[in-house]
Amino acid sequence: MCMIFFYLALLCSPLIHNYCFYLDRKTTSMSALNTSYLRPKEFILSGFTGMESYQAWISIPFCAMYVLALVANFLIIYTVKVNHSLHTPMYILLATLSIVDLAMSSLTIQILKIFWFNQRAIAFEACLFQLFCVHFFSSLESSILAVMAYDRYVAIYNPLRYMSILTHRFLAQVLLSHFLRDIILICLLPILTSRLPFCSSNVIPHCYCDHIGVAKLACTDISMNSYLGLFAISSIFGLDIIFITFSYVLILRSVLKVGSKEAFRKALNTCGSHFFVMLYFYTTLLFSGLVYRTGQKVLPEIHIMFAALYLLVPPVLNPLVYAIRTKEIRHAFLKSVLNKSSNSIKQ
């Protein structure tokens, strides 16, 4: 699988090289015409335009969700780490998802800086790094959700061979291959954006740096950026959505074959909550991407609010749906708390 991604990178590299050469020629011709070409030292994030008077109030739920996401995901990581009974594929994936959620929710610090300190300026290099992080952690989230769907499929379809199929070695290989796929494809976005010439406004109509939001400020044709960005996003999220859908269809098919109403109710309850979280995650992702690319006239406030909640809501919902509702996680957490309390009393 890793070799597939390696060959994919080799196939894409000539296209990227030609595009960068095109931009270099474009930049040279612009300089020859005494056109104002520059790479701005910083960008200005517009934030929630038209809602400045409400920012103090809006910051309260944002801050509350951020703190909740930090606490809930940290507790899941801690619980899985200290309880050896949870060192199984399902709970390892939950802990991995929590690590990604911690990183993803921390990206909202930029939004809180706008709310509290009106700090809208961001350096050019920092903007590219933030752009990479937003798309990379989102793609990692999608990848882990896809692996978790496969984990549930094996657990229900072939429970007797669950531990022999999903070994720690196999799990590490799958996660590593997804990590390499995501980092190779997402790296295209900041690399191509850094080659664009910016010679007009440096105001990004957003509350954080986004690929197309930054690329649209360039004073040259960004069709290649748009196409390659769409290719990268489709290769990650598109394939993951197909795989997740296929896995859950097979899960429901397996449960229906059993014919047990109790098993069907339990599977429907579990799959329904998982499906709700995934639906929100992918819907907000697609909404944000389509608004940028199709040019649909959506109120900027609505678009920015959806994009901001896209970073915060999944890290809050994931612990509730995947972990706290799981009996083993609750019992393990209470056990670790009681053990720690008893040890403190003895000392």
Coordinates of C-alpha atoms in Angstrom, one line a residue:
M1 CA 0.0 0.0 0.0
C2 CA 2.9 2.4 0.8
M3 CA 4.3 1.6 -2.6
I4 CA 1.1 2.7 -4.2
F5 CA 1.3 6.1 -2.6
F6 CA 5.0 6.3 -3.5
Y7 CA 4.2 5.7 -7.2
L8 CA 1.4 8.2 -6.9
A9 CA 3.8 10.8 -5.7
L10 CA 6.2 10.0 -8.6
L11 CA 3.3 10.4 -11.1
C12 CA 2.2 13.7 -9.7
S13 CA 5.7 15.2 -9.4
P14 CA 6.2 16.0 -13.2
L15 CA 2.8 17.8 -13.1
I16 CA 3.8 19.8 -10.1
H17 CA 7.2 20.7 -11.6
N18 CA 5.6 21.9 -14.8
Y19 CA 3.1 24.0 -12.9
C20 CA 5.8 25.6 -10.8
F21 CA 7.8 26.3 -14.0
Y22 CA 4.7 28.0 -15.4
L23 CA 4.4 30.1 -12.3
D24 CA 8.1 31.1 -12.5
R25 CA 7.6 32.2 -16.1
K26 CA 4.5 34.1 -15.1
T27 CA 6.3 35.8 -12.3
T28 CA 9.2 36.7 -14.6
S29 CA 6.9 38.2 -17.2
M30 CA 5.1 40.2 -14.6
S31 CA 8.4 41.6 -13.3
A32 CA 9.4 42.6 -16.9
L33 CA 6.2 44.5 -17.2
N34 CA 6.9 46.4 -13.9
T35 CA 3.9 44.7 -12.3
S36 CA 3.7 44.9 -8.6
Y37 CA 4.7 41.3 -7.6
L38 CA 5.2 40.4 -4.1
R39 CA 5.0 37.7 -1.5
P40 CA 3.2 39.4 1.4
K41 CA 4.8 39.3 4.8
E42 CA 1.5 38.6 6.3
F43 CA -2.2 37.9 5.7
I44 CA -5.1 39.5 7.4
L45 CA -7.9 37.2 8.5
S46 CA -11.3 38.9 8.2
G47 CA -12.9 36.8 10.8
F48 CA -16.7 37.0 11.3
T49 CA -17.4 40.1 9.3
G50 CA -20.5 42.0 10.3
M51 CA -20.6 40.2 13.7
E52 CA -17.9 42.2 15.5
S53 CA -20.3 43.4 18.2
Y54 CA -21.3 39.8 19.1
Q55 CA -17.8 38.3 19.1
A56 CA -17.5 38.4 22.9
W57 CA -20.7 36.3 23.2
I58 CA -19.8 34.0 20.3
S59 CA -16.4 33.3 21.9
I60 CA -18.1 31.7 25.0
P61 CA -19.5 28.6 23.3
F62 CA -16.4 28.3 21.2
C63 CA -14.2 28.4 24.3
A64 CA -16.5 26.0 26.1
M65 CA -16.4 23.5 23.3
Y66 CA -12.6 23.8 23.0
V67 CA -12.1 23.1 26.7
L68 CA -14.6 20.2 26.5
A69 CA -12.8 18.7 23.5
L70 CA -9.4 19.0 25.3
V71 CA -10.6 17.4 28.6
A72 CA -12.7 14.6 27.0
N73 CA -10.0 13.5 24.5
F74 CA -7.2 13.7 27.0
L75 CA -9.2 11.5 29.4
I76 CA -9.7 8.9 26.7
I77 CA -6.0 8.8 25.9
Y78 CA -5.2 8.5 29.6
T79 CA -7.8 5.8 30.2
V80 CA -6.6 3.7 27.3
K81 CA -2.9 4.2 28.2
V82 CA -3.2 3.1 31.9
N83 CA -5.6 0.2 31.4
H84 CA -3.9 -2.8 29.7
S85 CA -7.3 -4.4 29.1
L86 CA -8.0 -1.7 26.6
H87 CA -4.9 -2.3 24.5
T88 CA -7.0 -3.8 21.7
P89 CA -7.4 -2.5 18.2
M90 CA -10.7 -0.8 18.8
Y91 CA -9.5 1.2 21.8
I92 CA -6.1 1.9 20.2
L93 CA -8.0 3.5 17.3
L94 CA -10.1 5.5 19.7
A95 CA -7.0 6.8 21.4
T96 CA -5.5 7.7 18.0
L97 CA -8.6 9.5 17.0
S98 CA -8.5 11.5 20.3
I99 CA -4.9 12.5 19.6
V100 CA -5.9 13.8 16.2
D101 CA -9.0 15.5 17.7
L102 CA -6.7 17.3 20.2
A103 CA -4.6 18.7 17.4
M104 CA -7.6 19.5 15.2
S105 CA -9.5 21.4 18.0
S106 CA -6.3 23.3 18.9
L107 CA -6.4 25.0 15.5
T108 CA -9.3 27.1 16.9
I109 CA -6.8 29.0 19.0
Q110 CA -6.5 31.3 15.9
I111 CA -10.3 31.9 16.0
L112 CA -10.2 32.7 19.8
K113 CA -7.3 35.1 19.2
I114 CA -9.5 37.0 16.8
F115 CA -12.4 37.0 19.3
W116 CA -10.5 38.1 22.3
F117 CA -7.5 40.2 21.0
N118 CA -8.7 41.1 17.5
Q119 CA -5.4 39.6 16.4
R120 CA -6.1 39.0 12.7
A121 CA -2.6 39.2 11.2
I122 CA -0.7 36.0 10.4
A123 CA 2.7 35.7 8.8
F124 CA 2.9 34.2 5.3
E125 CA 4.8 31.1 6.4
A126 CA 2.6 30.6 9.5
C127 CA -0.5 30.8 7.2
L128 CA 0.9 28.1 4.9
F129 CA 1.7 25.9 8.0
Q130 CA -1.8 26.5 9.3
L131 CA -3.2 25.6 5.9
F132 CA -1.3 22.4 5.9
C133 CA -2.4 21.5 9.5
V134 CA -6.1 22.1 8.8
H135 CA -6.2 19.8 5.8
F136 CA -3.7 17.3 7.2
F137 CA -5.5 16.7 10.5
S138 CA -8.9 16.6 8.7
S139 CA -7.6 13.9 6.4
L140 CA -6.1 12.0 9.3
E141 CA -9.5 12.1 11.0
S142 CA -11.2 10.8 7.9
S143 CA -8.5 8.0 7.6
I144 CA -9.0 6.8 11.2
L145 CA -12.8 6.8 10.8
A146 CA -12.3 4.6 7.7
V147 CA -10.1 2.2 9.7
M148 CA -12.6 2.2 12.6
A149 CA -15.4 1.2 10.2
Y150 CA -13.3 -1.7 9.0
D151 CA -12.6 -2.6 12.7
R152 CA -16.3 -2.8 13.5
Y153 CA -17.0 -4.8 10.3
V154 CA -14.4 -7.5 11.3
A155 CA -15.7 -7.5 14.9
I156 CA -19.3 -8.2 13.7
Y157 CA -18.7 -10.2 10.6
N158 CA -15.9 -12.4 11.8
P159 CA -15.7 -12.1 15.6
L160 CA -13.8 -15.3 16.2
R161 CA -10.9 -14.2 14.0
Y162 CA -11.0 -10.5 15.1
M163 CA -7.7 -10.6 17.1
S164 CA -5.9 -12.7 14.5
I165 CA -6.9 -10.3 11.6
L166 CA -6.5 -7.0 13.4
T167 CA -3.0 -7.6 14.9
H168 CA -1.0 -4.7 16.3
R169 CA 1.4 -5.1 13.3
F170 CA -1.4 -5.0 10.8
L171 CA -3.0 -2.0 12.5
A172 CA 0.4 -0.1 12.6
Q173 CA 0.9 -0.8 8.8
V174 CA -2.6 0.4 7.9
L175 CA -2.3 3.6 10.0
L176 CA 1.2 4.3 8.6
S177 CA 0.0 3.8 5.0
H178 CA -2.9 6.3 5.6
F179 CA -0.5 8.7 7.3
L180 CA 1.9 8.6 4.3
R181 CA -1.0 9.0 1.8
D182 CA -2.4 12.0 3.6
I183 CA 0.9 13.8 4.1
I184 CA 2.1 13.2 0.5
L185 CA -1.2 14.5 -1.0
I186 CA -1.8 17.4 1.5
C187 CA 1.8 18.6 1.1
L188 CA 0.8 19.6 -2.5
L189 CA -1.4 22.3 -1.2
P190 CA 1.0 24.6 0.7
I191 CA 3.8 23.9 -1.8
L192 CA 1.7 25.1 -4.8
T193 CA 0.2 28.0 -2.8
S194 CA 3.7 29.2 -1.9
R195 CA 4.6 29.5 -5.6
L196 CA 1.6 31.8 -6.4
P197 CA 2.2 35.5 -7.0
F198 CA 0.2 37.8 -4.7
C199 CA 0.0 41.4 -5.9
S200 CA -3.3 42.8 -4.6
S201 CA -5.3 42.3 -1.4
N202 CA -3.8 40.2 1.5
V203 CA -7.2 40.0 3.3
I204 CA -8.4 36.4 3.6
P205 CA -12.2 36.2 4.0
H206 CA -12.0 33.6 6.6
C207 CA -11.2 33.0 10.3
Y208 CA -8.2 30.7 9.5
C209 CA -6.0 30.0 6.5
D210 CA -7.6 27.7 4.0
H211 CA -6.1 26.5 0.7
I212 CA -8.6 28.0 -1.8
G213 CA -9.2 31.0 0.4
V214 CA -5.5 31.9 0.2
A215 CA -5.1 30.9 -3.5
K216 CA -8.0 33.1 -4.6
L217 CA -5.9 36.2 -3.5
A218 CA -3.3 35.4 -6.2
C219 CA -3.1 37.6 -9.3
T220 CA -2.8 34.7 -11.7
D221 CA -4.8 31.7 -12.9
I222 CA -5.3 29.2 -10.0
S223 CA -7.0 26.5 -12.1
M224 CA -4.2 24.1 -11.5
N225 CA -4.3 24.8 -7.8
S226 CA -8.0 24.1 -7.8
Y227 CA -7.7 20.9 -9.8
L228 CA -4.8 19.5 -7.8
G229 CA -6.5 20.5 -4.5
L230 CA -9.7 18.7 -5.7
F231 CA -7.6 15.7 -6.7
A232 CA -5.9 15.5 -3.3
I233 CA -9.2 16.0 -1.4
S234 CA -11.1 13.5 -3.5
S235 CA -8.3 10.9 -3.2
I236 CA -8.5 11.1 0.6
F237 CA -12.1 11.9 1.6
G238 CA -13.8 10.4 -1.5
L239 CA -12.2 7.0 -1.1
D240 CA -12.7 7.1 2.7
I241 CA -16.4 7.9 2.3
I242 CA -16.9 5.0 -0.2
F243 CA -15.0 2.6 2.1
I244 CA -16.9 3.7 5.2
T245 CA -20.3 3.4 3.4
F246 CA -19.4 -0.1 2.1
S247 CA -18.3 -1.3 5.5
Y248 CA -21.5 -0.2 7.3
V249 CA -23.6 -1.7 4.5
L250 CA -21.8 -5.0 5.0
I251 CA -22.3 -4.7 8.8
L252 CA -26.1 -4.2 8.5
R253 CA -26.2 -7.0 5.9
S254 CA -24.4 -9.3 8.4
V255 CA -26.8 -8.4 11.2
L256 CA -29.9 -8.9 9.1
K257 CA -28.7 -12.4 8.2
V258 CA -28.5 -13.3 11.9
G259 CA -32.2 -12.4 12.2
S260 CA -32.0 -11.4 15.9
K261 CA -34.0 -8.3 16.7
E262 CA -31.8 -7.5 19.7
A263 CA -28.6 -7.7 17.5
F264 CA -30.3 -5.5 14.9
R265 CA -31.3 -2.9 17.4
K266 CA -27.9 -2.8 19.0
A267 CA -26.2 -2.5 15.6
L268 CA -28.6 0.1 14.4
N269 CA -28.1 2.1 17.6
T270 CA -24.3 1.9 17.2
C271 CA -24.2 2.5 13.5
G272 CA -26.8 5.3 13.7
S273 CA -24.7 7.4 16.2
H274 CA -21.5 6.8 14.2
F275 CA -23.3 7.7 11.0
F276 CA -24.5 11.0 12.5
V277 CA -21.0 12.1 13.5
M278 CA -19.6 11.1 10.1
L279 CA -22.5 12.9 8.3
Y280 CA -21.7 16.1 10.1
F281 CA -18.0 15.8 9.5
Y282 CA -18.2 15.2 5.8
T283 CA -21.2 17.5 5.2
T284 CA -19.4 20.5 6.6
L285 CA -16.3 19.6 4.8
L286 CA -18.1 19.3 1.4
F287 CA -20.1 22.4 2.1
S288 CA -17.0 24.5 2.7
G289 CA -15.2 23.1 -0.3
L290 CA -18.1 23.5 -2.7
V291 CA -18.8 27.1 -1.7
Y292 CA -15.3 28.0 -2.6
R293 CA -15.1 26.1 -5.8
T294 CA -18.6 26.7 -7.3
G295 CA -18.8 30.3 -6.2
Q296 CA -22.3 29.8 -4.8
K297 CA -23.7 33.0 -3.1
V298 CA -23.8 31.9 0.5
L299 CA -23.6 34.5 3.2
P300 CA -19.9 34.8 4.4
E301 CA -21.0 34.6 8.0
I302 CA -22.7 31.2 7.4
H303 CA -19.7 29.9 5.5
I304 CA -17.2 31.0 8.1
M305 CA -19.3 29.7 11.0
F306 CA -19.6 26.3 9.3
A307 CA -15.9 26.2 8.7
A308 CA -15.1 27.1 12.3
L309 CA -17.5 24.6 13.8
Y310 CA -16.1 22.0 11.4
L311 CA -12.8 22.2 13.5
L312 CA -14.6 22.1 16.9
V313 CA -17.7 19.9 16.8
P314 CA -16.2 16.6 15.7
P315 CA -13.6 16.6 18.5
V316 CA -16.4 17.2 20.9
L317 CA -18.8 14.6 19.5
N318 CA -16.3 11.8 18.9
P319 CA -15.6 11.2 22.6
L320 CA -19.3 11.2 23.3
V321 CA -20.3 8.8 20.5
Y322 CA -17.3 6.5 20.3
A323 CA -15.9 6.4 23.9
I324 CA -18.2 7.7 26.7
R325 CA -21.1 5.6 25.4
T326 CA -18.8 2.5 25.5
K327 CA -19.3 0.5 28.7
E328 CA -15.6 -0.7 28.8
I329 CA -14.3 2.9 28.6
R330 CA -16.5 4.1 31.4
H331 CA -15.6 1.1 33.7
A332 CA -11.9 1.4 32.9
F333 CA -12.0 5.1 33.7
L334 CA -13.8 4.7 37.0
K335 CA -11.4 1.8 37.9
S336 CA -8.3 4.0 37.2
V337 CA -9.8 6.8 39.3
L338 CA -10.6 4.5 42.2
N339 CA -7.2 2.9 42.1
K340 CA -5.5 6.3 42.1
S341 CA -7.7 7.5 45.0
S342 CA -7.0 4.3 47.0
N343 CA -3.2 4.7 46.4
S344 CA -3.4 8.3 47.6
I345 CA -5.2 7.3 50.8
K346 CA -2.6 4.6 51.6
Q347 CA 0.2 7.1 51.2

